[in-house]
């Protein structure tokens, strides 16, 4: 798609590559040289013609030119010259850099076996070829596997437990709902397009928006009702709402008899879980719970949009499952604009064998937990057993030195002398600073890729639009270079990224690249009956499961509740740690991406701890004063910000700021545990008990002594 622009460039179709369920359809202004080659980008806007994006994108991506043309972008391969983490490097050639990486991998493999190399990646780009191609090298070489737990594992477990399939009512149907419940998510900051469809419903139908979130986010501030639960108590709220539905005649018994597994057991189980019970756990008043339950009970077209936030606790999978039970008890899945939604990932039915090299996979190779990178690198026997240590890393699209839990362990791991680390990055992140070899990476406008959307239903293409700066290479090109040197054989290494994308589309039953490009995108939302589970849910018996088979989902299943419940497994506050800390996403950042762009930094200003004014008063802390937060893992110092709209005993630190932006260079994930959330792992970023003290008081009391 090419249209004229007013500022000289032409607009080309693309798609936002970032880890955000909105996966916005973009139009990017391309600046060209005399020969017509794309040399840079100008304005970035949302595609009006895409029915989900509807012309709206977030501010941080609208400013993308400042990221592509950032003066600090990495453009040359670097070799470490100073101590690990010092940031001292010298430039080397790309071929030499790849030679060194391959030699290090071969040398360590000879010493310890192939599992000693851990290709470590995540979702800095969501393009299927550039993100997931690393598995092809992994499988070809027998390198260690990665269990992806840093983001979606707890949601996956909770959703699949009841529904049995990753899909649901078309997210655009929110515009036709009378009640949208945003449960544990903050789309104003994290996926702005949800708000487009909510706004449509409010304008056209007078729809209500209810937000369940421990603090007054931008989304909560815009809501008709904000339920400021204590973190990690959503299961209790969900149970009480179902209790009221049974009590007040809003339960759809015919529906449950037809399409659920254990409605009678559920009703009996919920008898003791009413609003009084839930009030004591959630900290909401009985009146708030009754009001929400009544509104939900009487509204047919009620759409629950599950965010990720409330899953990031030790009981997160149980809580998510409990929430998905609501539309089943009340039969709301049947209605247009009704039901619940988390992710549409199953509707794409990708055949990723070419991208990931499935044919080469050896099931005997160990799989290491991504969120426990600190434990793995510091040799924790829980993770390694009797198998070899990890002595070499290839890292693409992720910044674990900042984003992973228990960051002190991560730091110690990266500092190990016997560890060889190659980081392929766009910027000198804190992870890249620990590397022995840093390789410069392309950005999405500089390489070809294929994208799916978790939060809607479009397959989209992101073609290469501009030439990369300096020597930047795409992930695929780096993998090709390493494969050649390591002797890894697979036809995927001999194809271009676009050829792989095209072949993957066709193998998955979709039209090829050119055909999709001609139509700009492909909307693959299944029809109403399938999306609303009219003929049945995803399990073999076609029923929604109130009593999940947790054992089929993950190894740590014995701790899971038999029926939806408040699972009291959280890091509860106690006398020594009276606050529950949530590290919710900052609006102008995307994880740590955009922490390098001036437009985002100047709006976020600095890391802050949001405290209830009464807590602040009790602590003797003023707005703008410094506070120290701590637990057994350590302490961090941040600026206090007084905030109404959250309960006392709750502290919010919006994230993910670089560690370097905190006093002493230790970031917020120092305090976050790397305990795996059951039943199949998952990082528990919003499940941390801490103490809070005035930061200056400690110094004063020392002085007084
Ligand atoms: N601006 C911005 N956008 C982003 C990101 C970002 O960092 N910044 N990150 C991207 C990524 S990787 C993801 S996965 C998505 C995540 O986007 P979301 O689905 O929005 O999930 P979270 O980021 O975990 O947190 C969302 C909200 O959950 C709330 N929350 C925390 N604990 C609880 C709880 O126990 N109960 C309830 N009810 N709510 C709770 C938090 O206060 C927060 O407001 O966003 C993506 N978009
Ligand atoms: N405290 C706290 N911690 C959190 C969270 C939280 O809510 N609170 N959220 C968690 C969640 S949900 C997630 S998903 C993780 C995400 O954590 P990460 O996956 O580490 O996400 P980013 O920080 O955005 O890092 C992505 C990196 O990929 C790089 N990158 C982008 N595109 C490419 C490319 O094409 N090639 C290469 N080689 N590199 C590229 C970017 O420059 C960036 O540095 O963080 C988690 N950490
Ligand atoms: S809302 Fe999400 S998908 Fe859309 S442009 Fe922003 S980060 Fe990208
Ligand atoms: Mo995420």
JSON list of N, CA and C and ligand atoms in Angstrom, two decimals, residues 19-21 60 122 151-152 182-187 189-191 212-215 217 227 229-234 306-313 580 582-592 652 655-656 686, ligand 1:
[
{"chain": "A", "resi": 19, "resn": "UNK", "atom": "N", "xyz": [5.49, -6.40, 21.94]},
{"chain": "A", "resi": 19, "resn": "UNK", "atom": "CA", "xyz": [4.80, -7.44, 22.71]},
{"chain": "A", "resi": 19, "resn": "UNK", "atom": "C", "xyz": [3.55, -6.84, 23.35]},
{"chain": "A", "resi": 20, "resn": "UNK", "atom": "N", "xyz": [2.56, -6.64, 22.54]},
{"chain": "A", "resi": 20, "resn": "UNK", "atom": "CA", "xyz": [1.36, -5.94, 22.97]},
{"chain": "A", "resi": 20, "resn": "UNK", "atom": "C", "xyz": [0.20, -6.57, 22.22]},
{"chain": "A", "resi": 21, "resn": "UNK", "atom": "N", "xyz": [-0.86, -6.94, 22.94]},
{"chain": "A", "resi": 21, "resn": "UNK", "atom": "CA", "xyz": [-1.95, -7.67, 22.29]},
{"chain": "A", "resi": 21, "resn": "UNK", "atom": "C", "xyz": [-2.61, -6.90, 21.15]},
{"chain": "A", "resi": 60, "resn": "UNK", "atom": "N", "xyz": [3.78, 6.11, 22.26]},
{"chain": "A", "resi": 60, "resn": "UNK", "atom": "CA", "xyz": [5.19, 5.73, 22.20]},
{"chain": "A", "resi": 60, "resn": "UNK", "atom": "C", "xyz": [5.57, 5.19, 20.82]},
{"chain": "A", "resi": 122, "resn": "UNK", "atom": "N", "xyz": [13.15, -13.72, 23.84]},
{"chain": "A", "resi": 122, "resn": "UNK", "atom": "CA", "xyz": [11.73, -13.47, 24.11]},
{"chain": "A", "resi": 122, "resn": "UNK", "atom": "C", "xyz": [11.12, -12.56, 23.07]},
{"chain": "A", "resi": 151, "resn": "UNK", "atom": "N", "xyz": [5.75, -14.37, 30.87]},
{"chain": "A", "resi": 151, "resn": "UNK", "atom": "CA", "xyz": [4.59, -13.53, 30.59]},
{"chain": "A", "resi": 151, "resn": "UNK", "atom": "C", "xyz": [3.27, -14.30, 30.61]},
{"chain": "A", "resi": 152, "resn": "UNK", "atom": "N", "xyz": [3.16, -15.32, 29.78]},
{"chain": "A", "resi": 152, "resn": "UNK", "atom": "CA", "xyz": [1.82, -15.86, 29.49]},
{"chain": "A", "resi": 152, "resn": "UNK", "atom": "C", "xyz": [1.50, -17.17, 30.20]},
{"chain": "A", "resi": 182, "resn": "UNK", "atom": "N", "xyz": [-13.06, -4.98, 32.56]},
{"chain": "A", "resi": 182, "resn": "UNK", "atom": "CA", "xyz": [-11.62, -5.08, 32.31]},
{"chain": "A", "resi": 182, "resn": "UNK", "atom": "C", "xyz": [-11.00, -5.62, 33.59]},
{"chain": "A", "resi": 183, "resn": "UNK", "atom": "N", "xyz": [-10.66, -6.90, 33.54]},
{"chain": "A", "resi": 183, "resn": "UNK", "atom": "CA", "xyz": [-10.25, -7.58, 34.77]},
{"chain": "A", "resi": 183, "resn": "UNK", "atom": "C", "xyz": [-8.73, -7.73, 34.79]},
{"chain": "A", "resi": 184, "resn": "UNK", "atom": "N", "xyz": [-8.07, -6.97, 35.68]},
{"chain": "A", "resi": 184, "resn": "UNK", "atom": "CA", "xyz": [-6.63, -7.12, 35.84]},
{"chain": "A", "resi": 184, "resn": "UNK", "atom": "C", "xyz": [-5.84, -6.75, 34.60]},
{"chain": "A", "resi": 185, "resn": "UNK", "atom": "N", "xyz": [-6.23, -5.69, 33.95]},
{"chain": "A", "resi": 185, "resn": "UNK", "atom": "CA", "xyz": [-5.47, -5.19, 32.80]},
{"chain": "A", "resi": 185, "resn": "UNK", "atom": "C", "xyz": [-5.69, -3.69, 32.72]},
{"chain": "A", "resi": 186, "resn": "UNK", "atom": "N", "xyz": [-4.77, -3.02, 32.06]},
{"chain": "A", "resi": 186, "resn": "UNK", "atom": "CA", "xyz": [-4.83, -1.56, 32.01]},
{"chain": "A", "resi": 186, "resn": "UNK", "atom": "C", "xyz": [-4.66, -1.09, 30.57]},
{"chain": "A", "resi": 187, "resn": "UNK", "atom": "N", "xyz": [-5.67, -1.32, 29.73]},
{"chain": "A", "resi": 187, "resn": "UNK", "atom": "CA", "xyz": [-5.48, -1.06, 28.29]},
{"chain": "A", "resi": 187, "resn": "UNK", "atom": "C", "xyz": [-5.16, 0.39, 27.94]},
{"chain": "A", "resi": 189, "resn": "UNK", "atom": "N", "xyz": [-2.93, 2.03, 29.07]},
{"chain": "A", "resi": 189, "resn": "UNK", "atom": "CA", "xyz": [-1.48, 2.00, 28.96]},
{"chain": "A", "resi": 189, "resn": "UNK", "atom": "C", "xyz": [-0.99, 0.85, 28.09]},
{"chain": "A", "resi": 190, "resn": "UNK", "atom": "N", "xyz": [-1.60, -0.32, 28.20]},
{"chain": "A", "resi": 190, "resn": "UNK", "atom": "CA", "xyz": [-0.96, -1.53, 27.65]},
{"chain": "A", "resi": 190, "resn": "UNK", "atom": "C", "xyz": [-1.54, -2.03, 26.33]},
{"chain": "A", "resi": 191, "resn": "UNK", "atom": "N", "xyz": [-2.72, -1.63, 25.95]},
{"chain": "A", "resi": 191, "resn": "UNK", "atom": "CA", "xyz": [-3.26, -2.03, 24.64]},
{"chain": "A", "resi": 191, "resn": "UNK", "atom": "C", "xyz": [-4.44, -1.11, 24.34]},
{"chain": "A", "resi": 212, "resn": "UNK", "atom": "N", "xyz": [-11.33, -4.01, 37.34]},
{"chain": "A", "resi": 212, "resn": "UNK", "atom": "CA", "xyz": [-10.86, -4.69, 38.56]},
{"chain": "A", "resi": 212, "resn": "UNK", "atom": "C", "xyz": [-9.35, -4.55, 38.58]},
{"chain": "A", "resi": 213, "resn": "UNK", "atom": "N", "xyz": [-8.84, -3.72, 39.44]},
{"chain": "A", "resi": 213, "resn": "UNK", "atom": "CA", "xyz": [-7.39, -3.44, 39.46]},
{"chain": "A", "resi": 213, "resn": "UNK", "atom": "C", "xyz": [-7.02, -2.86, 40.82]},
{"chain": "A", "resi": 214, "resn": "UNK", "atom": "N", "xyz": [-5.91, -3.28, 41.39]},
{"chain": "A", "resi": 214, "resn": "UNK", "atom": "CA", "xyz": [-5.54, -2.78, 42.72]},
{"chain": "A", "resi": 214, "resn": "UNK", "atom": "C", "xyz": [-5.31, -1.27, 42.80]},
{"chain": "A", "resi": 215, "resn": "UNK", "atom": "N", "xyz": [-5.07, -0.61, 41.67]},
{"chain": "A", "resi": 215, "resn": "UNK", "atom": "CA", "xyz": [-4.87, 0.85, 41.79]},
{"chain": "A", "resi": 215, "resn": "UNK", "atom": "C", "xyz": [-5.61, 1.58, 40.69]},
{"chain": "A", "resi": 217, "resn": "UNK", "atom": "N", "xyz": [-5.59, 3.04, 37.76]},
{"chain": "A", "resi": 217, "resn": "UNK", "atom": "CA", "xyz": [-4.88, 3.19, 36.50]},
{"chain": "A", "resi": 217, "resn": "UNK", "atom": "C", "xyz": [-5.64, 4.19, 35.62]},
{"chain": "A", "resi": 227, "resn": "UNK", "atom": "N", "xyz": [-13.14, -1.51, 41.01]},
{"chain": "A", "resi": 227, "resn": "UNK", "atom": "CA", "xyz": [-13.05, -2.41, 42.15]},
{"chain": "A", "resi": 227, "resn": "UNK", "atom": "C", "xyz": [-11.57, -2.58, 42.49]},
{"chain": "A", "resi": 229, "resn": "UNK", "atom": "N", "xyz": [-9.29, -4.14, 44.28]},
{"chain": "A", "resi": 229, "resn": "UNK", "atom": "CA", "xyz": [-9.02, -5.34, 45.09]},
{"chain": "A", "resi": 229, "resn": "UNK", "atom": "C", "xyz": [-7.61, -5.30, 45.67]},
{"chain": "A", "resi": 230, "resn": "UNK", "atom": "N", "xyz": [-7.43, -6.04, 46.76]},
{"chain": "A", "resi": 230, "resn": "UNK", "atom": "CA", "xyz": [-6.06, -6.30, 47.19]},
{"chain": "A", "resi": 230, "resn": "UNK", "atom": "C", "xyz": [-5.43, -7.27, 46.18]},
{"chain": "A", "resi": 231, "resn": "UNK", "atom": "N", "xyz": [-4.17, -7.06, 45.82]},
{"chain": "A", "resi": 231, "resn": "UNK", "atom": "CA", "xyz": [-3.55, -7.91, 44.80]},
{"chain": "A", "resi": 231, "resn": "UNK", "atom": "C", "xyz": [-3.63, -9.40, 45.18]},
{"chain": "A", "resi": 232, "resn": "UNK", "atom": "N", "xyz": [-3.95, -10.21, 44.19]},
{"chain": "A", "resi": 232, "resn": "UNK", "atom": "CA", "xyz": [-3.95, -11.66, 44.41]},
{"chain": "A", "resi": 232, "resn": "UNK", "atom": "C", "xyz": [-5.21, -12.19, 45.05]},
{"chain": "A", "resi": 233, "resn": "UNK", "atom": "N", "xyz": [-6.32, -11.44, 44.97]},
{"chain": "A", "resi": 233, "resn": "UNK", "atom": "CA", "xyz": [-7.56, -11.89, 45.60]},
{"chain": "A", "resi": 233, "resn": "UNK", "atom": "C", "xyz": [-8.72, -12.00, 44.61]},
{"chain": "A", "resi": 234, "resn": "UNK", "atom": "N", "xyz": [-8.43, -12.02, 43.34]},
{"chain": "A", "resi": 234, "resn": "UNK", "atom": "CA", "xyz": [-9.48, -12.03, 42.32]},
{"chain": "A", "resi": 234, "resn": "UNK", "atom": "C", "xyz": [-10.34, -13.29, 42.36]},
{"chain": "A", "resi": 306, "resn": "UNK", "atom": "N", "xyz": [-9.97, -10.27, 29.98]},
{"chain": "A", "resi": 306, "resn": "UNK", "atom": "CA", "xyz": [-8.95, -10.65, 30.97]},
{"chain": "A", "resi": 306, "resn": "UNK", "atom": "C", "xyz": [-7.63, -10.02, 30.61]},
{"chain": "A", "resi": 307, "resn": "UNK", "atom": "N", "xyz": [-7.07, -9.24, 31.51]},
{"chain": "A", "resi": 307, "resn": "UNK", "atom": "CA", "xyz": [-5.69, -8.77, 31.35]},
{"chain": "A", "resi": 307, "resn": "UNK", "atom": "C", "xyz": [-4.75, -9.83, 31.87]},
{"chain": "A", "resi": 308, "resn": "UNK", "atom": "N", "xyz": [-3.45, -9.54, 31.75]},
{"chain": "A", "resi": 308, "resn": "UNK", "atom": "CA", "xyz": [-2.45, -10.46, 32.27]},
{"chain": "A", "resi": 308, "resn": "UNK", "atom": "C", "xyz": [-2.18, -10.21, 33.75]},
{"chain": "A", "resi": 309, "resn": "UNK", "atom": "N", "xyz": [-2.45, -8.97, 34.19]},
{"chain": "A", "resi": 309, "resn": "UNK", "atom": "CA", "xyz": [-1.96, -8.52, 35.48]},
{"chain": "A", "resi": 309, "resn": "UNK", "atom": "C", "xyz": [-2.35, -9.42, 36.64]},
{"chain": "A", "resi": 310, "resn": "UNK", "atom": "N", "xyz": [-3.61, -9.85, 36.67]},
{"chain": "A", "resi": 310, "resn": "UNK", "atom": "CA", "xyz": [-4.03, -10.61, 37.85]},
{"chain": "A", "resi": 310, "resn": "UNK", "atom": "C", "xyz": [-3.57, -12.06, 37.81]},
{"chain": "A", "resi": 311, "resn": "UNK", "atom": "N", "xyz": [-2.92, -12.45, 36.72]},
{"chain": "A", "resi": 311, "resn": "UNK", "atom": "CA", "xyz": [-2.34, -13.80, 36.68]},
{"chain": "A", "resi": 311, "resn": "UNK", "atom": "C", "xyz": [-0.92, -13.82, 37.22]},
{"chain": "A", "resi": 312, "resn": "UNK", "atom": "N", "xyz": [-0.30, -12.66, 37.42]},
{"chain": "A", "resi": 312, "resn": "UNK", "atom": "CA", "xyz": [1.11, -12.65, 37.78]},
{"chain": "A", "resi": 312, "resn": "UNK", "atom": "C", "xyz": [1.30, -12.81, 39.30]},
{"chain": "A", "resi": 313, "resn": "UNK", "atom": "N", "xyz": [0.64, -13.82, 39.85]},
{"chain": "A", "resi": 313, "resn": "UNK", "atom": "CA", "xyz": [0.72, -14.15, 41.27]},
{"chain": "A", "resi": 313, "resn": "UNK", "atom": "C", "xyz": [0.79, -15.66, 41.39]},
{"chain": "A", "resi": 580, "resn": "UNK", "atom": "N", "xyz": [1.72, -5.04, 50.03]},
{"chain": "A", "resi": 580, "resn": "UNK", "atom": "CA", "xyz": [1.72, -5.92, 48.85]},
{"chain": "A", "resi": 580, "resn": "UNK", "atom": "C", "xyz": [2.11, -5.05, 47.65]},
{"chain": "A", "resi": 582, "resn": "UNK", "atom": "N", "xyz": [2.82, -4.26, 43.63]},
{"chain": "A", "resi": 582, "resn": "UNK", "atom": "CA", "xyz": [2.47, -4.56, 42.24]},
{"chain": "A", "resi": 582, "resn": "UNK", "atom": "C", "xyz": [3.40, -3.74, 41.35]},
{"chain": "A", "resi": 583, "resn": "UNK", "atom": "N", "xyz": [4.02, -4.38, 40.35]},
{"chain": "A", "resi": 583, "resn": "UNK", "atom": "CA", "xyz": [4.94, -3.67, 39.45]},
{"chain": "A", "resi": 583, "resn": "UNK", "atom": "C", "xyz": [4.32, -3.57, 38.06]},
{"chain": "A", "resi": 584, "resn": "UNK", "atom": "N", "xyz": [3.21, -2.87, 37.99]},
{"chain": "A", "resi": 584, "resn": "UNK", "atom": "CA", "xyz": [2.41, -2.77, 36.75]},
{"chain": "A", "resi": 584, "resn": "UNK", "atom": "C", "xyz": [3.16, -2.00, 35.67]},
{"chain": "A", "resi": 585, "resn": "UNK", "atom": "N", "xyz": [2.82, -2.24, 34.40]},
{"chain": "A", "resi": 585, "resn": "UNK", "atom": "CA", "xyz": [3.55, -1.57, 33.31]},
{"chain": "A", "resi": 585, "resn": "UNK", "atom": "C", "xyz": [3.35, -0.06, 33.27]},
{"chain": "A", "resi": 586, "resn": "UNK", "atom": "N", "xyz": [4.44, 0.64, 33.01]},
{"chain": "A", "resi": 586, "resn": "UNK", "atom": "CA", "xyz": [4.38, 2.09, 32.82]},
{"chain": "A", "resi": 586, "resn": "UNK", "atom": "C", "xyz": [3.84, 2.39, 31.43]},
{"chain": "A", "resi": 587, "resn": "UNK", "atom": "N", "xyz": [3.09, 3.46, 31.33]},
{"chain": "A", "resi": 587, "resn": "UNK", "atom": "CA", "xyz": [2.40, 3.77, 30.07]},
{"chain": "A", "resi": 587, "resn": "UNK", "atom": "C", "xyz": [3.36, 4.06, 28.92]},
{"chain": "A", "resi": 588, "resn": "UNK", "atom": "N", "xyz": [4.44, 4.76, 29.19]},
{"chain": "A", "resi": 588, "resn": "UNK", "atom": "CA", "xyz": [5.31, 5.22, 28.09]},
{"chain": "A", "resi": 588, "resn": "UNK", "atom": "C", "xyz": [6.42, 4.22, 27.75]},
{"chain": "A", "resi": 589, "resn": "UNK", "atom": "N", "xyz": [6.50, 3.14, 28.52]},
{"chain": "A", "resi": 589, "resn": "UNK", "atom": "CA", "xyz": [7.49, 2.09, 28.22]},
{"chain": "A", "resi": 589, "resn": "UNK", "atom": "C", "xyz": [6.75, 0.86, 27.74]},
{"chain": "A", "resi": 590, "resn": "UNK", "atom": "N", "xyz": [7.50, -0.07, 27.14]},
{"chain": "A", "resi": 590, "resn": "UNK", "atom": "CA", "xyz": [6.93, -1.38, 26.86]},
{"chain": "A", "resi": 590, "resn": "UNK", "atom": "C", "xyz": [7.96, -2.38, 27.36]},
{"chain": "A", "resi": 591, "resn": "UNK", "atom": "N", "xyz": [7.72, -2.89, 28.54]},
{"chain": "A", "resi": 591, "resn": "UNK", "atom": "CA", "xyz": [8.76, -3.59, 29.27]},
{"chain": "A", "resi": 591, "resn": "UNK", "atom": "C", "xyz": [9.94, -2.62, 29.37]},
{"chain": "A", "resi": 592, "resn": "UNK", "atom": "N", "xyz": [11.14, -3.00, 28.87]},
{"chain": "A", "resi": 592, "resn": "UNK", "atom": "CA", "xyz": [12.21, -1.99, 28.92]},
{"chain": "A", "resi": 592, "resn": "UNK", "atom": "C", "xyz": [12.38, -1.26, 27.59]},
{"chain": "A", "resi": 652, "resn": "UNK", "atom": "N", "xyz": [2.45, 0.48, 44.54]},
{"chain": "A", "resi": 652, "resn": "UNK", "atom": "CA", "xyz": [2.57, 0.23, 43.09]},
{"chain": "A", "resi": 652, "resn": "UNK", "atom": "C", "xyz": [3.86, 0.88, 42.60]},
{"chain": "A", "resi": 655, "resn": "UNK", "atom": "N", "xyz": [6.55, -0.07, 35.93]},
{"chain": "A", "resi": 655, "resn": "UNK", "atom": "CA", "xyz": [7.79, -0.69, 35.47]},
{"chain": "A", "resi": 655, "resn": "UNK", "atom": "C", "xyz": [7.82, -0.79, 33.94]},
{"chain": "A", "resi": 656, "resn": "UNK", "atom": "N", "xyz": [8.92, -1.17, 33.30]},
{"chain": "A", "resi": 656, "resn": "UNK", "atom": "CA", "xyz": [10.12, -1.69, 33.91]},
{"chain": "A", "resi": 656, "resn": "UNK", "atom": "C", "xyz": [11.26, -0.71, 33.65]},
{"chain": "A", "resi": 686, "resn": "UNK", "atom": "N", "xyz": [3.60, -9.47, 40.34]},
{"chain": "A", "resi": 686, "resn": "UNK", "atom": "CA", "xyz": [2.73, -8.61, 41.16]},
{"chain": "A", "resi": 686, "resn": "UNK", "atom": "C", "xyz": [2.38, -9.27, 42.49]},
{"chain": "B", "resi": 1, "resn": "LIG", "atom": "N1", "xyz": [2.67, 0.83, 28.03]},
{"chain": "B", "resi": 1, "resn": "LIG", "atom": "C1", "xyz": [2.95, -0.48, 28.12]},
{"chain": "B", "resi": 1, "resn": "LIG", "atom": "N2", "xyz": [2.25, -1.36, 27.39]},
{"chain": "B", "resi": 1, "resn": "LIG", "atom": "C2", "xyz": [2.53, -2.68, 27.47]},
{"chain": "B", "resi": 1, "resn": "LIG", "atom": "C3", "xyz": [3.56, -3.18, 28.30]},
{"chain": "B", "resi": 1, "resn": "LIG", "atom": "C4", "xyz": [4.29, -2.23, 29.06]},
{"chain": "B", "resi": 1, "resn": "LIG", "atom": "O1", "xyz": [5.22, -2.57, 29.80]},
{"chain": "B", "resi": 1, "resn": "LIG", "atom": "N3", "xyz": [3.94, -0.90, 28.96]},
{"chain": "B", "resi": 1, "resn": "LIG", "atom": "N4", "xyz": [3.83, -4.52, 28.34]},
{"chain": "B", "resi": 1, "resn": "LIG", "atom": "C5", "xyz": [3.29, -5.36, 27.29]},
{"chain": "B", "resi": 1, "resn": "LIG", "atom": "C6", "xyz": [3.26, -6.76, 27.71]},
{"chain": "B", "resi": 1, "resn": "LIG", "atom": "S1", "xyz": [4.68, -7.68, 27.54]},
{"chain": "B", "resi": 1, "resn": "LIG", "atom": "C7", "xyz": [2.15, -7.34, 28.21]},
{"chain": "B", "resi": 1, "resn": "LIG", "atom": "S2", "xyz": [2.19, -8.97, 28.67]},
{"chain": "B", "resi": 1, "resn": "LIG", "atom": "C8", "xyz": [0.91, -6.61, 28.33]},
{"chain": "B", "resi": 1, "resn": "LIG", "atom": "C9", "xyz": [0.37, -6.71, 29.75]},
{"chain": "B", "resi": 1, "resn": "LIG", "atom": "O2", "xyz": [-0.71, -5.93, 29.89]},
{"chain": "B", "resi": 1, "resn": "LIG", "atom": "P1", "xyz": [-1.84, -6.15, 30.99]},
{"chain": "B", "resi": 1, "resn": "LIG", "atom": "O3", "xyz": [-2.76, -7.20, 30.59]},
{"chain": "B", "resi": 1, "resn": "LIG", "atom": "O4", "xyz": [-2.43, -4.81, 31.16]},
{"chain": "B", "resi": 1, "resn": "LIG", "atom": "O5", "xyz": [-1.12, -6.82, 32.26]},
{"chain": "B", "resi": 1, "resn": "LIG", "atom": "P2", "xyz": [-0.09, -6.35, 33.37]},
{"chain": "B", "resi": 1, "resn": "LIG", "atom": "O6", "xyz": [0.92, -5.59, 32.70]},
{"chain": "B", "resi": 1, "resn": "LIG", "atom": "O7", "xyz": [0.52, -7.46, 34.06]},
{"chain": "B", "resi": 1, "resn": "LIG", "atom": "O8", "xyz": [-0.89, -5.52, 34.47]},
{"chain": "B", "resi": 1, "resn": "LIG", "atom": "C10", "xyz": [-2.09, -4.92, 34.18]},
{"chain": "B", "resi": 1, "resn": "LIG", "atom": "C11", "xyz": [-2.80, -4.48, 35.41]},
{"chain": "B", "resi": 1, "resn": "LIG", "atom": "O9", "xyz": [-3.01, -5.57, 36.30]},
{"chain": "B", "resi": 1, "resn": "LIG", "atom": "C12", "xyz": [-3.09, -5.05, 37.59]},
{"chain": "B", "resi": 1, "resn": "LIG", "atom": "N5", "xyz": [-2.92, -6.08, 38.60]},
{"chain": "B", "resi": 1, "resn": "LIG", "atom": "C13", "xyz": [-1.79, -6.49, 39.20]},
{"chain": "B", "resi": 1, "resn": "LIG", "atom": "N6", "xyz": [-2.06, -7.43, 40.12]},
{"chain": "B", "resi": 1, "resn": "LIG", "atom": "C14", "xyz": [-3.40, -7.61, 40.12]},
{"chain": "B", "resi": 1, "resn": "LIG", "atom": "C15", "xyz": [-4.30, -8.45, 40.85]},
{"chain": "B", "resi": 1, "resn": "LIG", "atom": "O10", "xyz": [-3.90, -9.23, 41.70]},
{"chain": "B", "resi": 1, "resn": "LIG", "atom": "N7", "xyz": [-5.60, -8.36, 40.55]},
{"chain": "B", "resi": 1, "resn": "LIG", "atom": "C16", "xyz": [-6.08, -7.51, 39.60]},
{"chain": "B", "resi": 1, "resn": "LIG", "atom": "N8", "xyz": [-7.37, -7.50, 39.36]},
{"chain": "B", "resi": 1, "resn": "LIG", "atom": "N9", "xyz": [-5.25, -6.71, 38.90]},
{"chain": "B", "resi": 1, "resn": "LIG", "atom": "C17", "xyz": [-3.94, -6.77, 39.14]},
{"chain": "B", "resi": 1, "resn": "LIG", "atom": "C18", "xyz": [-2.00, -4.02, 37.59]},
{"chain": "B", "resi": 1, "resn": "LIG", "atom": "O11", "xyz": [-2.23, -3.09, 38.62]},
{"chain": "B", "resi": 1, "resn": "LIG", "atom": "C19", "xyz": [-2.08, -3.42, 36.21]},
{"chain": "B", "resi": 1, "resn": "LIG", "atom": "O12", "xyz": [-2.82, -2.24, 36.18]},
{"chain": "B", "resi": 1, "resn": "LIG", "atom": "O13", "xyz": [1.08, -5.25, 28.06]},
{"chain": "B", "resi": 1, "resn": "LIG", "atom": "C20", "xyz": [1.88, -4.95, 26.93]},
{"chain": "B", "resi": 1, "resn": "LIG", "atom": "N10", "xyz": [1.78, -3.54, 26.72]}
]
